[in-house]
XYZ file of C-alpha atoms in Angstrom:
652
model
C 0.232 0.062 0.205
C 1.369 3.343 -1.089
C 0.320 6.484 1.384
C 1.801 9.229 -1.351
C -0.466 12.386 -1.421
C 1.017 13.636 -4.765
C 1.461 13.246 -8.466
C 3.485 14.427 -11.681
C 1.795 17.236 -13.727
C 0.449 16.073 -16.787
C 3.300 15.711 -20.076
C 1.452 18.581 -21.677
C 1.226 20.931 -18.704
C 5.046 20.300 -17.505
C 6.386 21.073 -21.338
C 4.037 24.395 -21.221
C 5.636 25.082 -18.165
C 9.953 24.558 -19.047
C 8.873 26.080 -22.251
C 11.222 29.164 -21.374
C 13.370 27.289 -18.722
C 16.515 25.784 -18.749
C 19.811 25.251 -16.296
C 17.188 23.500 -13.731
C 17.873 21.645 -10.093
C 15.556 19.121 -9.776
C 14.614 18.543 -5.971
C 12.280 15.296 -5.522
C 10.821 14.404 -2.142
C 11.198 10.876 -1.387
C 7.244 11.157 0.084
C 6.074 10.447 3.230
C 3.247 8.003 4.621
C 4.073 4.904 1.716
C 5.739 1.533 1.763
C 9.510 2.393 3.530
C 11.654 1.131 0.833
C 15.107 3.300 -0.791
C 14.922 3.489 -3.655
C 14.955 6.109 -6.563
C 11.509 7.743 -6.863
C 10.428 7.194 -11.018
C 9.105 10.443 -10.884
C 12.179 12.363 -10.376
C 13.711 10.141 -13.811
C 10.316 11.006 -15.768
C 10.904 14.472 -15.203
C 14.984 14.361 -15.957
C 13.927 12.468 -19.389
C 11.241 15.087 -20.292
C 12.862 18.074 -19.498
C 16.058 16.151 -21.876
C 14.162 15.529 -24.679
C 13.318 19.193 -24.671
C 16.868 20.136 -24.935
C 16.874 21.331 -20.966
C 20.406 21.035 -19.335
C 19.762 19.597 -15.762
C 22.585 21.038 -13.211
C 21.892 18.517 -10.436
C 19.707 16.770 -8.828
C 18.499 16.012 -4.677
C 16.481 13.549 -3.337
C 15.270 14.420 0.397
C 13.212 12.812 2.790
C 10.383 14.712 3.989
C 10.796 17.893 2.022
C 8.647 20.070 4.268
C 10.800 19.292 6.791
C 12.554 23.302 6.997
C 15.511 22.300 9.260
C 16.641 19.336 7.566
C 16.149 20.340 4.187
C 17.953 24.013 4.285
C 20.911 21.545 5.397
C 20.745 18.906 3.008
C 20.427 21.733 0.625
C 23.317 23.985 2.138
C 25.927 24.425 -0.915
C 23.851 21.499 -2.975
C 22.991 23.610 -5.786
C 25.534 24.506 -8.454
C 26.403 27.466 -9.866
C 24.409 28.430 -13.098
C 21.418 27.168 -11.954
C 18.442 29.236 -13.085
C 15.482 27.422 -11.823
C 14.513 24.905 -9.457
C 11.876 22.095 -10.195
C 10.474 20.536 -7.374
C 8.343 16.954 -7.172
C 7.363 17.260 -3.773
C 3.287 17.949 -2.790
C 2.562 22.245 -2.494
C 3.949 22.088 1.177
C 7.688 20.694 0.010
C 7.756 23.235 -2.214
C 6.653 25.607 -0.865
C 9.591 25.065 1.768
C 12.162 25.179 -0.851
C 10.641 28.197 -2.465
C 11.321 29.573 1.435
C 15.583 28.601 1.645
C 16.301 29.152 -2.180
C 16.105 32.843 -4.210
C 16.157 30.901 -7.218
C 12.455 30.784 -9.148
C 10.798 27.322 -7.853
C 8.337 25.671 -10.550
C 6.155 22.971 -9.215
C 6.631 19.631 -11.055
C 3.544 18.352 -9.241
C 0.181 18.513 -7.973
C -1.437 17.622 -4.466
C -4.062 15.631 -4.565
C -7.806 15.684 -3.177
C -7.533 13.867 0.117
C -8.219 13.756 3.572
C -6.174 14.045 6.627
C -3.060 16.342 7.322
C -0.790 17.040 4.461
C 2.771 16.630 5.336
C 3.933 15.813 8.493
C 6.924 18.162 9.214
C 5.581 20.781 11.184
C 6.906 23.795 9.523
C 5.730 27.557 8.777
C 3.573 26.617 6.289
C 0.518 24.097 5.491
C -0.851 22.523 2.050
C -4.963 23.104 1.221
C -4.347 19.986 -0.841
C -6.407 22.197 -3.923
C -5.151 19.218 -6.487
C -3.878 22.106 -8.728
C -0.765 23.731 -7.867
C -0.219 27.464 -8.074
C 2.855 28.241 -6.723
C 4.900 27.735 -10.284
C 2.927 31.278 -10.725
C 2.912 32.643 -7.400
C 6.810 32.503 -7.089
C 6.302 29.687 -3.737
C 3.988 31.612 -1.689
C -0.179 29.813 -1.824
C -2.596 31.763 -2.590
C -4.849 29.665 -0.405
C -3.393 29.119 2.329
C -1.284 32.425 3.191
C -4.558 34.511 1.835
C -6.700 34.974 5.161
C -9.828 34.414 2.419
C -7.746 31.382 0.563
C -8.410 33.766 -2.561
C -7.254 32.177 -5.825
C -8.486 34.139 -8.250
C -11.378 38.034 -7.994
C -10.852 41.145 -6.266
C -10.149 41.459 -2.090
C -10.897 44.572 -0.229
C -7.042 45.265 -0.682
C -4.248 45.577 2.120
C -3.565 48.344 4.876
C -0.048 49.105 5.879
C 0.748 44.940 4.606
C -1.689 43.857 6.260
C -4.943 41.289 5.515
C -8.470 43.635 5.263
C -9.812 40.793 7.750
C -6.808 40.004 9.568
C -4.311 42.667 10.554
C -2.408 40.818 12.630
C -1.449 38.524 8.862
C 0.218 40.094 6.142
C -1.429 40.313 2.775
C -0.465 36.974 0.761
C -0.678 38.837 -2.669
C 1.574 41.774 -1.501
C 4.064 38.769 -0.458
C 3.624 36.955 -3.782
C 4.388 40.356 -5.735
C 7.327 41.092 -3.322
C 8.928 37.513 -4.214
C 8.297 37.802 -7.745
C 9.931 41.087 -7.677
C 12.720 39.677 -6.338
C 13.118 36.635 -8.547
C 12.433 39.533 -11.686
C 9.293 37.420 -12.946
C 6.479 40.101 -12.277
C 6.421 41.003 -16.076
C 5.542 37.246 -16.730
C 3.092 37.246 -13.429
C 0.841 40.080 -14.918
C 0.512 38.018 -18.330
C -1.095 34.890 -16.883
C -4.599 34.372 -17.557
C -6.871 33.883 -15.351
C -7.986 30.430 -14.603
C -10.401 29.721 -12.494
C -10.133 26.005 -10.830
C -12.112 24.140 -8.929
C -10.524 23.348 -5.577
C -11.515 21.445 -1.982
C -9.342 21.463 0.862
C -9.272 20.686 4.639
C -9.879 22.873 7.079
C -6.787 25.328 7.024
C -7.322 27.286 10.054
C -7.569 24.280 12.602
C -4.653 22.535 11.346
C -3.290 26.232 11.259
C -3.594 26.558 14.900
C -2.339 23.390 15.682
C 0.856 23.757 13.938
C 1.937 27.044 15.576
C 1.005 25.255 19.068
C 3.121 22.873 18.494
C 6.004 24.692 16.655
C 6.539 26.903 19.797
C 7.381 24.107 21.553
C 9.150 22.320 19.212
C 11.998 25.076 17.986
C 11.933 27.113 21.963
C 15.869 26.105 22.250
C 16.673 23.334 20.171
C 15.107 21.189 17.204
C 12.956 18.598 17.675
C 12.659 16.706 21.228
C 8.716 15.547 22.780
C 6.571 15.927 25.529
C 5.856 12.655 27.325
C 4.121 12.868 30.631
C 6.207 14.236 33.567
C 4.699 11.896 36.131
C 6.846 13.814 38.819
C 4.150 13.489 40.865
C 5.143 10.823 42.791
C 8.197 11.700 44.392
C 8.842 15.682 43.220
C 7.455 16.455 47.389
C 9.450 13.448 48.967
C 12.763 15.227 51.090
C 15.658 13.142 51.436
C 16.003 10.293 53.347
C 19.549 8.707 54.387
C 18.496 4.641 53.054
C 19.213 2.157 55.818
C 22.895 0.616 56.174
C 22.667 -2.834 54.524
C 24.181 -5.581 55.418
C 26.629 -5.279 52.172
C 27.927 -3.989 49.210
C 29.002 -5.043 45.783
C 30.932 -2.463 44.137
C 31.506 -2.958 40.592
C 34.953 -1.937 39.123
C 33.616 -0.404 35.973
C 31.023 2.231 36.465
C 32.142 5.173 33.972
C 33.002 5.668 30.454
C 36.586 3.945 29.896
C 38.857 1.468 31.514
C 37.771 -0.258 34.276
C 39.476 0.115 37.909
C 41.661 -2.368 39.253
C 40.996 -3.408 42.425
C 44.040 -2.514 45.406
C 42.155 -4.573 48.183
C 41.752 -8.623 48.656
C 39.516 -10.640 50.147
C 39.285 -10.732 54.114
C 40.977 -6.943 53.672
C 39.289 -4.483 56.503
C 38.536 -1.111 54.270
C 37.344 2.085 56.348
C 34.074 4.706 54.566
C 36.004 6.534 52.077
C 38.938 4.173 51.229
C 40.285 3.810 47.836
C 39.582 -0.146 46.980
C 40.474 -0.153 42.934
C 42.979 2.284 41.038
C 42.297 3.841 37.590
C 44.697 2.193 34.953
C 44.709 5.256 32.392
C 43.413 8.867 32.177
C 39.730 8.470 31.031
C 38.973 5.805 34.171
C 38.113 6.618 37.711
C 39.030 5.053 40.966
C 36.627 3.523 43.280
C 36.674 3.824 46.959
C 34.390 1.812 49.808
C 30.991 2.807 50.425
C 31.147 1.480 53.735
C 33.258 0.342 56.469
C 34.138 -3.561 56.719
C 35.484 -6.683 55.583
C 36.298 -7.658 51.733
C 34.591 -10.801 51.402
C 34.575 -10.695 47.688
C 36.556 -9.710 44.546
C 35.401 -11.759 41.463
C 33.205 -11.490 38.454
C 29.433 -10.710 38.810
C 26.543 -9.928 36.440
C 26.245 -6.417 36.371
C 22.521 -5.142 33.862
C 24.251 -2.462 31.935
C 28.074 -3.890 32.307
C 27.359 -7.209 31.535
C 30.146 -9.393 33.413
C 31.813 -7.034 35.657
C 34.719 -7.636 37.982
C 33.116 -6.467 41.674
C 34.489 -5.995 45.142
C 31.589 -7.149 48.165
C 32.378 -5.362 51.125
C 30.464 -6.853 54.151
C 29.601 -4.116 56.168
C 30.501 -3.582 60.163
C 27.882 -0.537 60.270
C 30.015 1.916 61.956
C 31.061 3.870 59.114
C 34.834 4.140 60.270
C 36.232 7.010 57.997
C 39.093 6.488 56.526
C 42.270 8.729 57.317
C 42.515 10.283 53.551
C 39.184 11.459 54.055
C 40.110 15.612 55.081
C 39.110 18.795 54.031
C 41.188 20.199 50.766
C 41.306 23.663 52.124
C 39.613 26.685 51.024
C 38.868 26.883 47.416
C 39.953 30.200 46.844
C 43.454 29.011 47.960
C 43.157 25.413 45.491
C 45.073 26.087 42.050
C 42.760 24.755 38.634
C 45.190 21.424 38.497
C 44.906 20.536 42.226
C 40.879 20.787 42.229
C 41.361 19.111 39.208
C 43.540 15.988 41.025
C 41.084 16.237 43.747
C 38.521 15.257 41.354
C 40.197 12.530 39.913
C 41.510 11.276 43.278
C 38.107 11.186 44.384
C 36.416 9.016 41.817
C 33.698 11.595 40.611
C 32.133 10.539 37.460
C 29.162 12.613 35.626
C 26.133 11.523 37.558
C 23.539 12.120 34.892
C 24.059 8.801 33.509
C 26.770 8.746 30.742
C 29.401 8.335 33.970
C 31.996 10.661 31.984
C 35.356 10.468 34.621
C 34.671 14.388 35.336
C 38.155 14.950 35.663
C 38.546 14.751 32.128
C 36.209 16.959 31.094
C 37.735 20.065 33.224
C 41.045 19.145 30.892
C 39.561 20.372 27.960
C 42.722 21.712 26.201
C 40.686 24.668 24.528
C 39.127 28.011 25.676
C 35.876 27.585 28.053
C 33.656 30.653 28.346
C 31.081 28.896 29.808
C 30.099 26.270 32.902
C 26.970 24.951 32.138
C 25.192 22.681 35.420
C 22.149 20.531 34.154
C 19.296 21.018 36.498
C 16.906 19.552 33.814
C 16.305 16.138 34.947
C 13.756 15.924 31.759
C 13.121 12.175 32.232
C 9.685 11.526 33.513
C 9.333 10.346 36.763
C 13.055 10.896 38.140
C 13.171 13.546 40.960
C 16.465 13.175 42.730
C 18.040 16.306 40.822
C 15.130 18.462 42.453
C 15.707 17.490 45.590
C 19.798 17.296 45.756
C 18.873 21.622 44.005
C 16.404 22.027 47.059
C 17.992 20.502 49.581
C 22.065 21.379 49.092
C 21.605 24.567 46.952
C 24.868 25.951 48.416
C 26.722 22.595 47.302
C 25.621 22.864 43.980
C 26.693 25.987 43.963
C 29.736 25.566 45.291
C 30.585 22.910 43.071
C 29.896 25.308 39.814
C 32.674 27.567 41.031
C 35.100 24.710 41.822
C 34.414 23.662 38.024
C 34.722 27.416 36.670
C 37.804 27.661 38.236
C 39.543 24.527 37.118
C 38.555 25.417 33.585
C 39.117 29.324 33.899
C 35.583 29.860 32.925
C 34.313 33.265 33.131
C 30.918 32.395 33.945
C 28.469 29.655 35.380
C 24.726 28.532 34.167
C 22.336 26.271 36.227
C 19.685 25.459 33.794
C 16.102 24.545 35.108
C 13.105 23.121 33.632
C 10.198 25.812 34.610
C 8.100 22.489 35.871
C 10.514 22.608 39.130
C 9.565 26.518 40.605
C 10.508 26.020 43.915
C 14.080 25.122 42.677
C 14.239 27.975 40.664
C 13.443 30.635 43.358
C 15.914 29.123 46.347
C 18.598 28.719 43.393
C 17.935 32.290 42.111
C 18.408 33.599 45.898
C 21.469 31.914 45.886
C 22.826 32.600 43.316
C 22.224 36.452 43.734
C 25.620 36.670 45.737
C 27.653 35.819 42.754
C 27.361 38.005 39.527
C 29.108 35.472 37.543
C 26.071 32.756 37.899
C 22.722 33.005 36.434
C 20.008 30.409 36.771
C 18.512 29.714 33.383
C 14.648 28.945 33.793
C 13.657 26.885 30.698
C 10.605 25.453 29.452
C 10.402 21.911 30.104
C 11.071 19.693 26.840
C 12.861 16.355 26.448
C 15.622 15.741 26.302
C 16.818 18.792 26.935
C 19.434 17.752 29.668
C 21.127 16.087 26.953
C 24.819 18.275 26.528
C 24.541 19.582 23.319
C 20.852 20.296 23.397
C 21.753 22.021 27.261
C 24.487 24.155 25.122
C 21.843 24.594 22.491
C 19.299 25.850 24.349
C 21.562 28.151 27.107
C 24.248 29.571 24.672
C 22.799 29.562 21.176
C 25.817 27.120 20.115
C 25.368 23.695 17.822
C 28.285 20.727 18.497
C 29.339 19.924 15.481
C 29.137 16.595 14.029
C 31.923 14.706 16.020
C 32.904 17.189 18.304
C 32.637 18.000 21.862
C 30.762 20.509 24.059
C 34.872 22.014 24.537
C 34.915 22.584 20.775
C 32.203 25.021 21.414
C 33.552 26.901 24.827
C 31.374 24.694 26.842
C 32.017 22.311 30.051
C 28.466 20.657 30.951
C 27.897 18.806 34.558
C 25.404 17.392 36.522
C 23.822 18.933 39.661
C 24.937 15.910 41.881
C 28.292 15.844 40.340
C 28.764 19.522 41.318
C 27.600 18.182 44.765
C 29.965 15.905 44.975
C 33.057 18.102 43.933
C 31.582 20.216 46.637
C 31.492 17.399 48.921
C 35.317 16.082 47.675
C 36.874 19.718 48.176
C 35.092 20.824 51.419
C 34.808 17.370 53.251
C 37.711 15.012 51.536
C 34.465 12.727 50.718
C 34.825 10.226 47.107
C 31.880 9.699 45.398
C 30.843 7.203 47.433
C 26.686 7.912 47.685
C 24.427 9.527 45.430
C 20.540 10.284 45.211
C 18.506 7.832 43.523
C 14.375 8.511 42.994
C 12.500 5.034 43.731
C 9.225 5.983 41.912
C 6.626 5.040 39.337
C 3.273 3.956 39.347
C 3.230 0.797 40.673
C 5.921 1.334 43.522
C 3.992 1.339 46.880
C 5.862 4.125 48.466
C 8.093 6.195 46.046
C 11.052 8.025 48.232
C 14.642 9.764 47.627
C 17.356 8.150 48.923
C 20.393 8.701 49.378
C 21.744 5.643 48.747
C 25.200 3.954 49.495
C 27.132 2.437 46.035
C 26.805 -0.677 45.748
C 23.424 -1.321 47.836
C 20.985 -3.788 46.323
C 18.082 -2.447 44.001
C 16.438 -5.334 45.250
C 16.501 -4.521 49.150
C 15.817 -0.872 48.271
C 12.831 -1.424 46.226
C 11.740 -3.975 49.596
C 12.205 -1.009 51.269
C 9.671 0.460 49.541
C 6.456 -1.835 49.956
C 8.057 -3.141 46.789
C 5.768 -3.451 43.586
C 2.260 -3.714 43.229
C 0.300 -5.789 40.312
C 1.857 -8.113 38.004
C 2.218 -6.701 34.750
C 5.282 -3.881 34.886
C 8.933 -3.555 34.166
C 11.341 -2.393 36.282
C 13.915 0.178 34.727
C 17.472 1.453 36.381
C 17.323 5.797 35.166
C 14.096 6.795 33.703
C 11.605 5.686 31.286
C 13.429 7.176 27.890
C 16.808 5.912 28.027
C 16.689 3.776 31.260
C 18.043 0.288 31.151
C 15.047 -2.064 31.667
C 16.468 -5.286 33.806
C 14.367 -8.911 34.715
C 16.874 -9.317 37.723
C 16.627 -7.008 40.664
C 19.774 -8.008 42.397
C 22.060 -5.729 41.223
C 24.015 -3.030 42.547
C 23.550 0.582 42.745
C 25.812 2.322 40.626
C 27.370 6.187 40.559
C 25.573 7.101 37.507
C 22.073 5.665 38.630
C 19.606 8.366 39.632
C 16.519 6.139 39.649
C 14.727 3.092 39.869
C 11.586 2.846 38.230
C 8.565 0.108 37.954
C 5.927 1.275 35.440
C 2.957 -0.266 33.653
C 4.368 -2.871 30.813
C 3.848 -1.586 26.890
C 2.842 -4.878 24.902
C 2.365 -2.394 21.757
C 3.310 -4.652 18.883
C 5.518 -3.872 16.651
C 4.676 -2.736 12.693
C 5.952 -2.025 9.345
C 7.247 2.138 9.085
C 4.696 4.159 7.206
C 7.115 6.472 6.547
C 5.437 8.954 8.428
C 8.437 11.727 9.185
C 7.546 11.776 12.671
C 10.548 10.117 14.035
C 12.701 12.806 11.660
C 10.766 15.641 13.272
C 11.112 14.708 16.369
C 15.448 13.845 16.418
C 17.365 15.961 18.355
C 19.909 15.969 16.032
C 18.374 15.916 13.414
C 18.666 12.735 11.983
C 16.543 9.883 10.266
C 16.140 7.492 12.685
C 13.793 5.645 10.324
C 17.186 4.830 7.687
C 19.063 3.609 10.725
C 16.715 0.993 11.588
C 16.130 -0.272 7.781
C 20.053 0.101 7.384
C 20.465 -1.808 10.721
C 18.249 -4.762 9.589
C 20.238 -4.856 6.095
C 23.488 -5.098 7.481
C 24.286 -1.961 5.550
C 27.437 -0.034 7.574
C 27.744 2.383 4.928
C 24.197 3.432 5.432
C 24.667 3.796 8.401
C 27.587 6.061 8.646
C 26.199 8.072 5.337
C 23.003 8.916 7.856
C 25.301 9.382 10.500
C 23.985 6.860 13.288
C 27.163 7.539 15.477
C 25.592 11.390 16.317
C 22.385 9.488 17.541
C 22.835 9.469 21.509
C 19.837 7.289 21.893
C 17.753 9.454 23.844
C 14.381 7.474 22.673
C 12.395 10.201 20.685
C 11.897 8.738 17.773
C 10.816 5.057 19.493
C 8.153 7.413 21.304
C 7.044 9.059 18.696
C 6.414 6.247 16.214
C 3.559 5.556 14.109
C 4.600 1.502 14.153
C 5.441 1.407 17.413
C 9.086 0.099 16.144
C 12.056 -0.409 18.935
C 13.901 1.828 17.226
C 16.855 2.614 19.825
C 17.490 -1.637 19.952
C 17.913 -1.378 15.963
C 20.467 1.653 16.042
C 22.625 0.034 19.145
C 22.525 -2.982 16.576
C 23.471 -0.510 13.867
C 26.639 1.366 16.336
C 27.725 -2.462 16.987
C 27.730 -2.976 13.702
C 29.927 0.507 12.840
C 32.444 -0.249 15.386
C 32.985 -4.050 14.289
C 33.486 -3.050 10.445
C 36.636 -0.246 11.416
């Protein structure tokens, strides 16, 4: 079944259109709402054949998925149209033709007609909607539709005229006909337009006003701050009001040697050895790694490989707690922040085993040696994942420590400015942090509209600084360092108390958790014990994830340890939606914050087409799951993306 909504104009109409035109660049949309096949569209070949038979020069062609997606189309067409091109022929629905006309200054020719149909026309949330009149006027009007753009939807005849360039019946709207004449004047086509014969045509169209209102509302959310993203139900109410509690002392902890990106730590303790709280139990073997410390005092009872749900088989140190929390001698304050040098701060962060605590667990001392000038340190307080409230509680209950940690990072990287971004669904945290930041003229609080995945580094940078991190580059390449709220708090503890990263805040929440809570948990504490302390899981059909519902890891075995980057344990309703074939609706491309086309990743991953995956920049995907969340066919896109990435790595 093919869902394509437009067709080529008849040959005699195309011949008349091209009669006095030459040097054509052909842009063809690969169409939406159709069986997903990666293939040449026959219309592009037909048009080129017809033009060549008329002696016309084709300067080049471009085939683009979802031409109506203005952001991605503009990027794909950048520098694509060769010099000497005089006209652009577009094979698309009216919405795609209007999009190209908005981007390019050359005259745009509509090689297709839209078809009459019921429903939305095009999925991209662009500035224009198509009325689907079935007979496209965009050749004559420079790519501005006189049906959609005119408040009266006029195609022929007189109106009352414009006043100061605005419509007579909608003074907020620019006069479509003035816009058309201005566009044609810019293209030097006014005289041609005035010679066009009056053509009365029948048309039927969808309710443009309803669609326009919907698009306007959706675009306001979508384009504020960064491209794409989604707005899942937040579900913060289960635990956001629960103050932090110390989780009761466990009988033992299991501490994996790989809780961070980079080389696993190497144990420096043996079975039977007594260790103290804060004592180093594993060394970092390389620069991109992190040492690990005992989160309790007690006796080492095992050093062996054990299963970890996110890292596989991992060497693990088990410590039987004496529940005395005897501090190791190395746990001493480092001194006043003003007296510490940048190198001393970085060394403290390294020796205390601090890693990113927002999920990725990148060794923080590596971030603090960017090797490039940094003009802003950004603290991620967005906590954009649904359900999770750990960072929210840290902001409310440890605001001074967060500010202190930010100041330490700023000094370490010599950054003149610090910004803490907090989403506007946390007004109490915003108020507290604004009060605390008022004492520092180089620290500001950015209250941002709630949008997932705002907390991702590249999205955060774009939202706060308006800078785009290029493909394959890092935040430091655009002068930024990004850190998590809890990481900043851990840096404060390391400097002011001398305490390594041995505990973290964990949200235990979800509709299936009997008594949701926010706990301060020792690293290595068993997840099963934490859930049991919350009253267990209610019901039968549920899923447990470590982290949030979007990027968290689903687990079946609950007997696993809490690790440094684990900000949540959630138990939520299971989803048994069945996967259906891709209908190429374009929604995944609309919401991808990295401006990618995830549907291609799924297709190429299933085919084992490594080159196709690379050509579509699969390694730029950070697996936020927006595409899978919005997918009409409920395709497990993230699983396929991970499969594709693995194929790319194995092929290197």
